[in-house]
mmCIF file of C-alpha atoms in Angstrom:
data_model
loop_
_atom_site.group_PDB
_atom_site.id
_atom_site.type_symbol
_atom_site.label_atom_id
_atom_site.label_comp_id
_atom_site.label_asym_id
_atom_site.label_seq_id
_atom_site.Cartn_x
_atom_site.Cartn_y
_atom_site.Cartn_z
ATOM 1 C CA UNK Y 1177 1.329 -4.062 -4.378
ATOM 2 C CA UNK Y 1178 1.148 -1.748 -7.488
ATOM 3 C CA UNK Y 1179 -3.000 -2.860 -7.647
ATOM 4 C CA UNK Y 1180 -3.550 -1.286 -3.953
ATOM 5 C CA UNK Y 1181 -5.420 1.701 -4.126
ATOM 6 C CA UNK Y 1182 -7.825 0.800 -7.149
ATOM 7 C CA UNK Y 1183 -8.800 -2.552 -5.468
ATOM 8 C CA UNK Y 1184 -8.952 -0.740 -2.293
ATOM 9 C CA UNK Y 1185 -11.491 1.271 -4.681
ATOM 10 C CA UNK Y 1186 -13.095 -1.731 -6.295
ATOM 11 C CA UNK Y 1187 -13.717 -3.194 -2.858
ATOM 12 C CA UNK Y 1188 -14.912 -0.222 -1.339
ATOM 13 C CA UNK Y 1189 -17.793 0.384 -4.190
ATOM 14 C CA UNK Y 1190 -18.646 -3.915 -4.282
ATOM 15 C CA UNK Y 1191 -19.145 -4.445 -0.207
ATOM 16 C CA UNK Y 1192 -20.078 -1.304 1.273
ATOM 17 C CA UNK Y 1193 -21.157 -3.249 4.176
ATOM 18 C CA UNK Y 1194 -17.659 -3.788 4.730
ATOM 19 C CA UNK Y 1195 -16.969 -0.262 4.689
ATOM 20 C CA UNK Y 1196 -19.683 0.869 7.245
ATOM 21 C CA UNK Y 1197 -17.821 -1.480 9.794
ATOM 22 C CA UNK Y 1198 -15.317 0.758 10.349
ATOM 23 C CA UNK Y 1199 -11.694 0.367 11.085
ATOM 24 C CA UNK Y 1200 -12.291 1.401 14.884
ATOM 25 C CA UNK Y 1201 -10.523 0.001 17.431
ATOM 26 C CA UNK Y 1202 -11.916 -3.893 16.841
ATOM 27 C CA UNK Y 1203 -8.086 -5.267 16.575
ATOM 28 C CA UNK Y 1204 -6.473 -3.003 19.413
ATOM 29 C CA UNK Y 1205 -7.975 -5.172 21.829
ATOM 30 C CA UNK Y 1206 -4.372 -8.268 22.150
ATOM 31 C CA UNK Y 1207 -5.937 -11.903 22.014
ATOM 32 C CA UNK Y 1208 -5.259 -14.381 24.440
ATOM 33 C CA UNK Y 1209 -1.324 -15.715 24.151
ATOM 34 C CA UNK Y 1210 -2.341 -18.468 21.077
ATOM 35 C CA UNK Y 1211 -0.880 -21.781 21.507
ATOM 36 C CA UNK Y 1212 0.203 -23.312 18.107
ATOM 37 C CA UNK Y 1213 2.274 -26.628 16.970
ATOM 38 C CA UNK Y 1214 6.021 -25.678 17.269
ATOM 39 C CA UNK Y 1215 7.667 -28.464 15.145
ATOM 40 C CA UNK Y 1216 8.007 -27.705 11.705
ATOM 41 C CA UNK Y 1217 7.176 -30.802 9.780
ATOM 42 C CA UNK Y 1218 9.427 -31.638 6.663
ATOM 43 C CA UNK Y 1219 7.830 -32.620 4.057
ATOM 44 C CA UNK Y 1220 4.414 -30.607 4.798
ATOM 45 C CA UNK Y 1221 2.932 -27.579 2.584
ATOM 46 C CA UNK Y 1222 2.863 -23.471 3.174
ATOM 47 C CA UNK Y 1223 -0.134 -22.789 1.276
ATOM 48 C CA UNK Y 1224 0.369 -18.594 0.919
ATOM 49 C CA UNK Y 1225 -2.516 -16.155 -0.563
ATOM 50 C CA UNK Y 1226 -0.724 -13.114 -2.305
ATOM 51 C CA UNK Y 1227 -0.896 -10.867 -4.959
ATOM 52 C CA UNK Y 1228 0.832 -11.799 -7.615
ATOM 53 C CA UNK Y 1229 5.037 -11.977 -8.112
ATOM 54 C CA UNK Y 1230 5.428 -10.168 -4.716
ATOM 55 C CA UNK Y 1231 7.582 -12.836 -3.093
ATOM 56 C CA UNK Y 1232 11.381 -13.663 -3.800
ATOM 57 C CA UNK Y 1233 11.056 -16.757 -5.811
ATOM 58 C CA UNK Y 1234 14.884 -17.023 -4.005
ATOM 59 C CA UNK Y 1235 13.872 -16.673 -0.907
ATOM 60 C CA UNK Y 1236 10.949 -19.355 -1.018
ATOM 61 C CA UNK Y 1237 13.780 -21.545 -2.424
ATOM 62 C CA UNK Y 1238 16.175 -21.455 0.009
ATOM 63 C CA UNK Y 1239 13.084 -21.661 2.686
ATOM 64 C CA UNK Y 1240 12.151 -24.616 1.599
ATOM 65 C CA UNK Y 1241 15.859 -25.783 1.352
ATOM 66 C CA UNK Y 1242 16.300 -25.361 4.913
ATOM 67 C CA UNK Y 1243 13.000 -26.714 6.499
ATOM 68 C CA UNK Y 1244 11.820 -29.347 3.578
ATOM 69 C CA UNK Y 1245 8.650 -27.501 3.250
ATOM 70 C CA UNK Y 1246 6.595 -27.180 0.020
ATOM 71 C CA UNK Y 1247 5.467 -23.758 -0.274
ATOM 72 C CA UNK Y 1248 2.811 -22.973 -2.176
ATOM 73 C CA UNK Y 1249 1.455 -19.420 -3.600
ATOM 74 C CA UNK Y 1250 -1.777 -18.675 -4.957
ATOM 75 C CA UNK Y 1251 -2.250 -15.112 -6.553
ATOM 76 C CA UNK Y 1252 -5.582 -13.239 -6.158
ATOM 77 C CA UNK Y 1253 -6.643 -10.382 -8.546
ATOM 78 C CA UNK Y 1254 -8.003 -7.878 -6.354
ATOM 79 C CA UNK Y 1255 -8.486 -7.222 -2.403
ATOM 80 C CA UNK Y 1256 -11.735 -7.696 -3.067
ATOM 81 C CA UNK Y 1257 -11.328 -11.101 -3.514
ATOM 82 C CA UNK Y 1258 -8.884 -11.696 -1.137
ATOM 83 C CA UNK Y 1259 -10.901 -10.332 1.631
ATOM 84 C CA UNK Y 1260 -14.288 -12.224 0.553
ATOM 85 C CA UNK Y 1261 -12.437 -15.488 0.588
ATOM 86 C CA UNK Y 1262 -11.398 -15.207 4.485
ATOM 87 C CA UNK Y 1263 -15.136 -14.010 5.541
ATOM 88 C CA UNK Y 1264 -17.053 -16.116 3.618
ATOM 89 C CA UNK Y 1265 -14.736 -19.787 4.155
ATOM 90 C CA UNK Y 1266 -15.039 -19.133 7.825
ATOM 91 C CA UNK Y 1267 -11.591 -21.518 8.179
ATOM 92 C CA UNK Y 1268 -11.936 -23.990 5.309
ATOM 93 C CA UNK Y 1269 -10.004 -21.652 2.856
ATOM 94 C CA UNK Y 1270 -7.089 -23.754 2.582
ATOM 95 C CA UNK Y 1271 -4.346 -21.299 3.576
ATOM 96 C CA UNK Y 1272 -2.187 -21.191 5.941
ATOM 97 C CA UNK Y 1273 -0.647 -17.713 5.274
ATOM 98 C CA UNK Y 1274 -2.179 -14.566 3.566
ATOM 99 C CA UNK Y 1275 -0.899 -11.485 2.589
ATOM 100 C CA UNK Y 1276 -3.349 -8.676 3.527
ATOM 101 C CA UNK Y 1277 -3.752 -4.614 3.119
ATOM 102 C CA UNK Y 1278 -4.041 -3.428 6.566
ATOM 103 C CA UNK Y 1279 -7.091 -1.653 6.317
ATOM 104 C CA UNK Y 1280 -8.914 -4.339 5.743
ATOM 105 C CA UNK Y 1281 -7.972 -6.782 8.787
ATOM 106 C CA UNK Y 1282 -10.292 -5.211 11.252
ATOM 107 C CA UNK Y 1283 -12.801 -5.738 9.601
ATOM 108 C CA UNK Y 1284 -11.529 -9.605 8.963
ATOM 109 C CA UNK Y 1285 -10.878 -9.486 12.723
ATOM 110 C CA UNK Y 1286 -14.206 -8.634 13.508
ATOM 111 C CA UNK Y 1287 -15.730 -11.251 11.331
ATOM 112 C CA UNK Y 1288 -13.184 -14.104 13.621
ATOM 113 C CA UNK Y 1289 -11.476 -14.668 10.359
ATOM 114 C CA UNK Y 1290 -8.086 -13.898 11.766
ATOM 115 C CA UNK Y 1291 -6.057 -16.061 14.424
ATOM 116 C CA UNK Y 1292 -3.532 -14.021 16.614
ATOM 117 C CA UNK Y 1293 0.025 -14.645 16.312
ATOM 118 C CA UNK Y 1294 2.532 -15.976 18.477
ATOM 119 C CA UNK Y 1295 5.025 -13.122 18.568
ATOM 120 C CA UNK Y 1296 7.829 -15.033 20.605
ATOM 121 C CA UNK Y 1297 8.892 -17.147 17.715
ATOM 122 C CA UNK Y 1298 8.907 -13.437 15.971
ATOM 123 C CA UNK Y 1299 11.688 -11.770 16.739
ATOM 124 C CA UNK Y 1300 12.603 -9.878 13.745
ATOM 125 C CA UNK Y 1301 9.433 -8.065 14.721
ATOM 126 C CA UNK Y 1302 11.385 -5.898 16.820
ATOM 127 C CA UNK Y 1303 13.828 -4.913 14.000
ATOM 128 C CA UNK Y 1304 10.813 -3.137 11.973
ATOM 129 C CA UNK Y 1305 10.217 0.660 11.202
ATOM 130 C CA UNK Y 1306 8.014 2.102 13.439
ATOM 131 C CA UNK Y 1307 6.148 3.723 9.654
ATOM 132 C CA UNK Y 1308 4.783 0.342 9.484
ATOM 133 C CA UNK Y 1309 3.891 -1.011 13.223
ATOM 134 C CA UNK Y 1310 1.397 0.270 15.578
ATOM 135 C CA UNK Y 1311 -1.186 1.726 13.326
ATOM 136 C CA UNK Y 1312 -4.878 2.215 13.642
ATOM 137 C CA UNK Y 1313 -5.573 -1.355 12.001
ATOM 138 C CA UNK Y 1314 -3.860 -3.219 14.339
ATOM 139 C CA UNK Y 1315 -2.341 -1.046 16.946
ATOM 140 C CA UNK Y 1316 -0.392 -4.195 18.827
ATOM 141 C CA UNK Y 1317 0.314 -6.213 15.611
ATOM 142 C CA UNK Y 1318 -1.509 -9.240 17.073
ATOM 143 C CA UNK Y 1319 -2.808 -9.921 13.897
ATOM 144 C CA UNK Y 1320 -1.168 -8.325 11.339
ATOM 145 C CA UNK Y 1321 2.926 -8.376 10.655
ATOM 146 C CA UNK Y 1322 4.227 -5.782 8.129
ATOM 147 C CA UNK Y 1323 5.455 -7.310 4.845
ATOM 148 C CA UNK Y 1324 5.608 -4.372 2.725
ATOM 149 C CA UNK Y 1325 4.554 -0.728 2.007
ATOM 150 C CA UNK Y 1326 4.745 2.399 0.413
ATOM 151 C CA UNK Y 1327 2.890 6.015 0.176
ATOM 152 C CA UNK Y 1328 1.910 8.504 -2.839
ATOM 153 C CA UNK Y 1329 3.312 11.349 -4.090
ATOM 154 C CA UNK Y 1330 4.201 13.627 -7.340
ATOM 155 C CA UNK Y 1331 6.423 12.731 -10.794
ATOM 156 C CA UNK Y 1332 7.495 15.734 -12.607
ATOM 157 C CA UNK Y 1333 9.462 16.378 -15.757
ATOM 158 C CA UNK Y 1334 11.855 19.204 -14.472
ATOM 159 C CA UNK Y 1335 12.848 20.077 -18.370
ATOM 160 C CA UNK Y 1336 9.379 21.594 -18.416
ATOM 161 C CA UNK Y 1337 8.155 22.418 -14.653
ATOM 162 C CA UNK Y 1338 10.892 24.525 -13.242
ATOM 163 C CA UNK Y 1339 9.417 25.128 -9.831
ATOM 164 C CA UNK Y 1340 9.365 21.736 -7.827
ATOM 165 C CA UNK Y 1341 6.362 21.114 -6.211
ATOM 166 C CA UNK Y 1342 6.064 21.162 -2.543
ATOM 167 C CA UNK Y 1343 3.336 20.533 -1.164
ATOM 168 C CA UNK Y 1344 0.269 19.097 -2.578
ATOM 169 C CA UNK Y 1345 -1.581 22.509 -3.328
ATOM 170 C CA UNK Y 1346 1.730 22.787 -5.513
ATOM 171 C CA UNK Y 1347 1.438 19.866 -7.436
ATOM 172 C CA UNK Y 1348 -2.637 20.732 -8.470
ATOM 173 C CA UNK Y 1349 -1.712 24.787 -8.950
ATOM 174 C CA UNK Y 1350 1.106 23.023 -11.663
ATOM 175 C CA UNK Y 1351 -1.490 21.605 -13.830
ATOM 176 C CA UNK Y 1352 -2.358 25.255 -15.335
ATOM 177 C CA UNK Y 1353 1.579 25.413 -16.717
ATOM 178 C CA UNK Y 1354 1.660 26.113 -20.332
ATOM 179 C CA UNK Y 1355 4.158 23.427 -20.405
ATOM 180 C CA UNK Y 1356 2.256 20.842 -19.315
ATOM 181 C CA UNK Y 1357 -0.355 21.054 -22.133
ATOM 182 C CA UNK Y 1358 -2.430 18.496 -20.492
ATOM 183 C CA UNK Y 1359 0.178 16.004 -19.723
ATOM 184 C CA UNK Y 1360 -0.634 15.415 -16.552
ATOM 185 C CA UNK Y 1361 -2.439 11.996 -14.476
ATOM 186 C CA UNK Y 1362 -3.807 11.314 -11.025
ATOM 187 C CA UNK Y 1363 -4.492 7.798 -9.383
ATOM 188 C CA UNK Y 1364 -7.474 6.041 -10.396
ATOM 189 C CA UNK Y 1365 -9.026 6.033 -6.780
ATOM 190 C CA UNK Y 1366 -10.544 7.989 -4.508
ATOM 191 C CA UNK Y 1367 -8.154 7.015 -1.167
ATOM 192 C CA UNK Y 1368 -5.158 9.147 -2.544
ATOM 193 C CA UNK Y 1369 -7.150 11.489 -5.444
ATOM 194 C CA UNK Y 1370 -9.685 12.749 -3.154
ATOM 195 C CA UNK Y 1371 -7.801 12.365 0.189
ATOM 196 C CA UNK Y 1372 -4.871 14.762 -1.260
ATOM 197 C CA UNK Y 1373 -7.316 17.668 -1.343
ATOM 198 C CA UNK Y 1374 -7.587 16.977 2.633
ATOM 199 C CA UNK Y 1375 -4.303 16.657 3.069
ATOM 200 C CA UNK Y 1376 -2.981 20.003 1.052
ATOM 201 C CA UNK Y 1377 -5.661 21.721 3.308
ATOM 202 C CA UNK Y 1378 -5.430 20.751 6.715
ATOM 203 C CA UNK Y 1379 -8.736 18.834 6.926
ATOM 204 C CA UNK Y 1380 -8.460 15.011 8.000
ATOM 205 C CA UNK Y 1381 -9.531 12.295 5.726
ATOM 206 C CA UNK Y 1382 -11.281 11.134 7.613
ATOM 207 C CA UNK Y 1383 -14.067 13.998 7.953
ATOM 208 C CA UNK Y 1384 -17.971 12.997 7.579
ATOM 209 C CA UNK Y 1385 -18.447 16.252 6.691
ATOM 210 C CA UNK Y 1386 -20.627 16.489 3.299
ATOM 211 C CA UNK Y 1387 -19.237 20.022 2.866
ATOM 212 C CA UNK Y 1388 -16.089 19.002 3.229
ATOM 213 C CA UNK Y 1389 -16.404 16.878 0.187
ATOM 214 C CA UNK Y 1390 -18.198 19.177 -1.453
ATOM 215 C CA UNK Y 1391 -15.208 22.062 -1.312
ATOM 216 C CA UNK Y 1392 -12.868 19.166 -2.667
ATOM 217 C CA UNK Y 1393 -15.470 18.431 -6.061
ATOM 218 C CA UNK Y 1394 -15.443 21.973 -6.216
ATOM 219 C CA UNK Y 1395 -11.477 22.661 -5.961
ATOM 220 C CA UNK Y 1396 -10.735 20.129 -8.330
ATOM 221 C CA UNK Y 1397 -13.641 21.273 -11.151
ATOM 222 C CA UNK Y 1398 -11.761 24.514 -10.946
ATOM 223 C CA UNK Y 1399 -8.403 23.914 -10.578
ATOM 224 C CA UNK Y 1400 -7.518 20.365 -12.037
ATOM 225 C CA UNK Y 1401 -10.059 18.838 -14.562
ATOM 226 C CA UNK Y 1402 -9.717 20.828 -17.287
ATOM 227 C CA UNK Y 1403 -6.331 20.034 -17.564
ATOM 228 C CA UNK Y 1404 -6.295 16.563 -16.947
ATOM 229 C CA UNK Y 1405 -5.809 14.456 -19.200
ATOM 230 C CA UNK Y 1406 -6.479 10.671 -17.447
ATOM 231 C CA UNK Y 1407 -7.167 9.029 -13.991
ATOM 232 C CA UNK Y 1408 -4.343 6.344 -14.049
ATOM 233 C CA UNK Y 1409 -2.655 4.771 -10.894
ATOM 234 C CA UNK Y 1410 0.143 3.284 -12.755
ATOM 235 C CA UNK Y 1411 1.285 5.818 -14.799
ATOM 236 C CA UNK Y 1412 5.118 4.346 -15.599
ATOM 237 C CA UNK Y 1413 5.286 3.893 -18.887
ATOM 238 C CA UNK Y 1414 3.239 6.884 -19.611
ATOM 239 C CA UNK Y 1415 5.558 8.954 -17.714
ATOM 240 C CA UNK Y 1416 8.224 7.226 -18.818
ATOM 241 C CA UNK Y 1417 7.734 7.873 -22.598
ATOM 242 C CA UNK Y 1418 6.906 11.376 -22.174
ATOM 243 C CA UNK Y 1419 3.234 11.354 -22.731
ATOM 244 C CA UNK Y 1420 3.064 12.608 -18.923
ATOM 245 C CA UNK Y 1421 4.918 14.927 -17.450
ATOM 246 C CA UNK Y 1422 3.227 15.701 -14.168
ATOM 247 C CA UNK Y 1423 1.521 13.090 -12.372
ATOM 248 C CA UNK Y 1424 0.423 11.375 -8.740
ATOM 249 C CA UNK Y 1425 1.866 8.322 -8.153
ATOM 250 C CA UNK Y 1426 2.480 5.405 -5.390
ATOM 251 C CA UNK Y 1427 6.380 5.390 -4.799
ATOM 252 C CA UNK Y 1428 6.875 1.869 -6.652
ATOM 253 C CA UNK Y 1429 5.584 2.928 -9.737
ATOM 254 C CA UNK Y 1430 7.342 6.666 -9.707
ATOM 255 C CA UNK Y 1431 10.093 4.208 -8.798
ATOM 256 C CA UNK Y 1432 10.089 3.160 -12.055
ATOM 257 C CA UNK Y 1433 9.129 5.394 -14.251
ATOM 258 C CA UNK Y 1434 12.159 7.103 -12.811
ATOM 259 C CA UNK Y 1435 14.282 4.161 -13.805
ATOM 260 C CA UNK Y 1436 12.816 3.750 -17.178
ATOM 261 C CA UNK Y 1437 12.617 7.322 -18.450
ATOM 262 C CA UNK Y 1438 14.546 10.962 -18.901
ATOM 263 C CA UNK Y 1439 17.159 12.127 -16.661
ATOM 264 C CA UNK Y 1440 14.837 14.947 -16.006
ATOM 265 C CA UNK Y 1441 12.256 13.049 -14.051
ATOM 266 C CA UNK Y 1442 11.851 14.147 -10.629
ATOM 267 C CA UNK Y 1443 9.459 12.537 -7.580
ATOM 268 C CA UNK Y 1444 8.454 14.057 -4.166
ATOM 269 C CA UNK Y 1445 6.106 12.271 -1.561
ATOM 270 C CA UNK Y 1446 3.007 14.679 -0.866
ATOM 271 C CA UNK Y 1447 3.262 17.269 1.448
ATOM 272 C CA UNK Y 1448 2.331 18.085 4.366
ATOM 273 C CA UNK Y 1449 0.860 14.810 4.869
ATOM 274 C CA UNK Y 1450 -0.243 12.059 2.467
ATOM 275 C CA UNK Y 1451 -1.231 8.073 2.371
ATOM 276 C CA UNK Y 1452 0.471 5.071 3.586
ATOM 277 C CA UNK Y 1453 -0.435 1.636 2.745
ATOM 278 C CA UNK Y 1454 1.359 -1.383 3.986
ATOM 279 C CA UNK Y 1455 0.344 -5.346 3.071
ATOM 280 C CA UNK Y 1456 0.632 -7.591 6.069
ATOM 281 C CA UNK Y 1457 0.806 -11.364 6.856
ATOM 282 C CA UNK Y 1458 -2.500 -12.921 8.452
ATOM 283 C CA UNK Y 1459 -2.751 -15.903 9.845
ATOM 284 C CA UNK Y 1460 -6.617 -16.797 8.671
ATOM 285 C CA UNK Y 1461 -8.468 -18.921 10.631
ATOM 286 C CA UNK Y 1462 -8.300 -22.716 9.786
ATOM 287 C CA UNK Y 1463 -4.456 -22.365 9.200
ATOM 288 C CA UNK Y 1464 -3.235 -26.029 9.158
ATOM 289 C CA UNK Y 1465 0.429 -25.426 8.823
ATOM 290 C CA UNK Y 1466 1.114 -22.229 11.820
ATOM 291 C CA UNK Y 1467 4.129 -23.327 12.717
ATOM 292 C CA UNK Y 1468 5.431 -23.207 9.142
ATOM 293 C CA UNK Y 1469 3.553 -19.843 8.373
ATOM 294 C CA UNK Y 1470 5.360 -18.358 11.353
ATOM 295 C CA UNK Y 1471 8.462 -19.706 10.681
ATOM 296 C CA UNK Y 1472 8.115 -18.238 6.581
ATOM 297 C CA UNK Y 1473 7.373 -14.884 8.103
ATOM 298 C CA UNK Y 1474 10.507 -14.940 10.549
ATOM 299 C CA UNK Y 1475 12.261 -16.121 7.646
ATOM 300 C CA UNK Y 1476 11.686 -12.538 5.859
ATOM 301 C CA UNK Y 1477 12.282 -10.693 9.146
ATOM 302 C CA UNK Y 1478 15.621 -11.461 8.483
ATOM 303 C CA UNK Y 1479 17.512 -8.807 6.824
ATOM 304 C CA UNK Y 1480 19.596 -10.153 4.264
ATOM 305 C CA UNK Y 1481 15.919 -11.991 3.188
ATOM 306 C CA UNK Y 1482 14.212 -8.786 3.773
ATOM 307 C CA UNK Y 1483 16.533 -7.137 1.201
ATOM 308 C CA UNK Y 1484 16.189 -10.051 -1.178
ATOM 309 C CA UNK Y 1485 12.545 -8.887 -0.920
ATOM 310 C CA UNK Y 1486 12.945 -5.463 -1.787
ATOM 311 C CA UNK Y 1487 15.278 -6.228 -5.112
ATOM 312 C CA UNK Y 1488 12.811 -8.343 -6.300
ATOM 313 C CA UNK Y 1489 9.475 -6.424 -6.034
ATOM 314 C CA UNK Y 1490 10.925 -3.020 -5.084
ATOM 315 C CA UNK Y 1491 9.007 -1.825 -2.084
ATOM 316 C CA UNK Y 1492 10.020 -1.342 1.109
ATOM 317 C CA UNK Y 1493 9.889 -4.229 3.584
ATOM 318 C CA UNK Y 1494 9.953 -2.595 6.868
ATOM 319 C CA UNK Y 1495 13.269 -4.192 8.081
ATOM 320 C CA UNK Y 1496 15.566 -1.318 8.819
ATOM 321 C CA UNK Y 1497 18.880 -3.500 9.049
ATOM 322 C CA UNK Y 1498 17.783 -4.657 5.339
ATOM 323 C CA UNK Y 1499 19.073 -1.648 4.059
ATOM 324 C CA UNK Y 1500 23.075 -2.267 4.922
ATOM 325 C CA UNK Y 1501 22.200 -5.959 2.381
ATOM 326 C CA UNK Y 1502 21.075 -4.203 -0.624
ATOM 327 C CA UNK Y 1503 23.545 -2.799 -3.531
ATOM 328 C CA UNK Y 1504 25.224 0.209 -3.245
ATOM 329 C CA UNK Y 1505 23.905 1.214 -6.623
ATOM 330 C CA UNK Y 1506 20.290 0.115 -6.188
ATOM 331 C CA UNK Y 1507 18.181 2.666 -8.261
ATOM 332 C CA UNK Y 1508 16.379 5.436 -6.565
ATOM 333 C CA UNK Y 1509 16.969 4.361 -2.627
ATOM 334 C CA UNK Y 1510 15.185 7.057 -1.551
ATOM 335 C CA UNK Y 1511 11.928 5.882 -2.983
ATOM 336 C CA UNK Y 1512 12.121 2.716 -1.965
ATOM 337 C CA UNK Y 1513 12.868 3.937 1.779
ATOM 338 C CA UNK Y 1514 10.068 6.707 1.451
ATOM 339 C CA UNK Y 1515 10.043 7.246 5.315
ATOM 340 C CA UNK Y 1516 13.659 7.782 6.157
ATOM 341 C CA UNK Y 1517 13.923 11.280 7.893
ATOM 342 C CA UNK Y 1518 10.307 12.191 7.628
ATOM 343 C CA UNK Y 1519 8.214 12.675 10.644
ATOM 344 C CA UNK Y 1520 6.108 9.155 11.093
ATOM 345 C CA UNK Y 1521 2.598 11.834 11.348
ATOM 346 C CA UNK Y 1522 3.047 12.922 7.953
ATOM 347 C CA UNK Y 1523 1.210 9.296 6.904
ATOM 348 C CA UNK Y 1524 -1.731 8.776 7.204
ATOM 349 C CA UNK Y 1525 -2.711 5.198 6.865
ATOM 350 C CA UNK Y 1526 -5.381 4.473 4.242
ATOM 351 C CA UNK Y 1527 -8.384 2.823 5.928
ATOM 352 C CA UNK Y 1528 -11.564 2.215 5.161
ATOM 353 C CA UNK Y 1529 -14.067 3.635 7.135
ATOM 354 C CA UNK Y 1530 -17.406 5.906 6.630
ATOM 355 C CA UNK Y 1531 -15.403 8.467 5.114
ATOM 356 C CA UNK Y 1532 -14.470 6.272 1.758
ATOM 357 C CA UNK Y 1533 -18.037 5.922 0.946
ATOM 358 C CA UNK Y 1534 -18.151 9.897 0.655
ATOM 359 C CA UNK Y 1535 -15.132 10.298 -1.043
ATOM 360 C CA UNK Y 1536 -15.911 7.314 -3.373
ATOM 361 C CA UNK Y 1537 -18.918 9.413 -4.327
ATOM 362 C CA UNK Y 1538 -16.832 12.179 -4.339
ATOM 363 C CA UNK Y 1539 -14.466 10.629 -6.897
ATOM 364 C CA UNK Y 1540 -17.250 9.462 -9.325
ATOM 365 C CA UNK Y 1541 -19.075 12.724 -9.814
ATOM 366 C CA UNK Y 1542 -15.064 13.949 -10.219
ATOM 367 C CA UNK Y 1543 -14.703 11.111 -13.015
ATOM 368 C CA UNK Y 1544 -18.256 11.879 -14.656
ATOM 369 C CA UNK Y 1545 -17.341 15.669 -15.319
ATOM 370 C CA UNK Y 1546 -13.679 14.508 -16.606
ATOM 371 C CA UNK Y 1547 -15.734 12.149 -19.269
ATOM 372 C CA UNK Y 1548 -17.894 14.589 -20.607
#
């Protein structure tokens, strides 16, 4: 999870033919009811694609204690990769389950990568937040069912910034404090970095306007580059240690610098609106073991699983009953549940569309004035 946005970057500048697709409305369109094996076989294999250490080694034990399956995981480095492997195998990948950024399974749908799932033998479906169902990738979750997510927003040291930042226009107008002396960091990618200047002005980010991008180079170039001092989506253990004292961050890793450094520390999520960016589980075509796959996802529908989730990788799962199975004194709760009380428009889910080929340009004229 803590690699989304810069391989959402990555991706975007290696297959821009993926990007001109579009995230339309290719997946809104429910697939016939699929008819799958129901038996799950003891003794037979769960072959998962994932990032890396994002599911509860506990949980996958006790799975396979109480079906005698085998499971499997496979890391991938990047999204890139992830999403290459499902187009270009066309069903001999040799997974049965894959976890998946959302705005990237359109696309995957549109290449008849995907298979639908059966959503009867989901029922823990029902029990998710509406933050991470329904959106523009897959409006009726036929192919994609939320496993985790999270949005962006500011880390301040309070010691130093007195004023707490509320909005994003805030955060950027903060970067000309004395106090901050350069101190400060934004996320290595143009989905949140470039999209936040949208967002703190009312302009969607998804405009094809070039002008549009070109009042964003020219907002930043005034008001942020001088005193930045690095593009750097995980900026923990920089902010942490004290080297930064004002930067943007995705929730998990504010989450943690949080936990790891001064008392003073402080985190918002952008205002008025900002990004949200949820991994799913895909069933990719040439699945050999669905009836396992669905019964591993329904397995982490369950709440007290769902909240063995979130202690181990930190991010919210989605499952709103989790939250009465997690420890009273788990750090920083209202990180981890970024969305509770906030109106579900403020998010704007981060796709990839015509749009992120203009802001990717955007962001590397931005990155070749802050290297000179």
């Amino acid at each position: 999870m803590k690699y989304r946005l810069a391989a959402l970057l990555a991706a975007a500048l290696a297959m821009g033919g993926l990007a001109a697709c579009g995230s339309g409305d290719d997946s809104a369109v429910s697939a016939p009811a699929p008819s799958y094996p129901t038996a799950v076989e003891k003794g037979s294999t769960l072959t998962i694609y994932s990032w890396a250490d994002y599911i509860s080694p506990a949980n996958i034990t006790a799975f396979e204690k109480a079906t005698g399956v085998k499971v499997k995981v496979d890391a991938y480095a990047s999204a890139e990769e992830a999403v290459a492997k499902l187009r270009l195998t066309q069903g001999t990948s040799g997974y049965d389950l894959v976890v998946m950024d959302g705005s990237y399974v359109p696309q995957l749908v549109k290449g008849n990568a995907l298979l639908p799932w059966d959503k009867s033998r989901l029922p823990g479906v029902a029990g998710l937040s509406h933050t991470f169902t329904g959106k523009s990738w897959d409006p009726t979750n036929t192919y994609a069912i939320p496993k985790s997510g999270g949005s962006t927003g500011y880390v301040w040291d309070s010691s130093i910034i007195k004023t707490p930042p509320a909005s994003w226009n805030d955060f950027y107008d903060a970067f000309a404090d004395p106090g901050v002396k350069g101190r400060t960091s934004v996320i290595d990618g143009a989905p949140s970095f470039v999209g936040s200047y949208f967002w703190g002005h009312g302009i969607s980010d998804q405009t094809t306007q070039p002008a549009d991008y070109e009042a964003a180079q020219q907002y930043y170039e005034s008001k942020v580059m001088q005193h930045l001092k690095e593009f750097n989506s995980y900026p923990r253990a920089d902010i942490a240690s004290g080297d930064i004292v004002l930067a943007q961050a995705f929730t998990g890793d504010a989450r943690g610098a949080l936990m790891d450094g001064p008392k003073t520390l402080r985190f918002a999520l952008g205002s008025p609106k900002t990004d949200l960016y949820v991994d799913h589980w895909v069933l990719p075509k040439g699945s050999k073991n669905t009836a396992a796959a669905h019964a591993f996802v329904e397995f982490l529908l369950k709440p007290e699983n769902a909240a063995k989730e979130t202690e181990f990788h930190g991010y919210y799962t989605g499952v709103q009953a989790s939250r009465t199975y997690l420890p009273d004194n788990l750090p920083y709760k209202e990180i981890v549940f970024f969305d509770e009380g906030v109106p579900a428009d403020r998010f704007e889910p981060a796709e990839v569309t015509p749009a992120r080929k203009l802001a990717v340009s955007t962001f590397q004229r931005l990155k070749a004035v802050g290297s000179r």
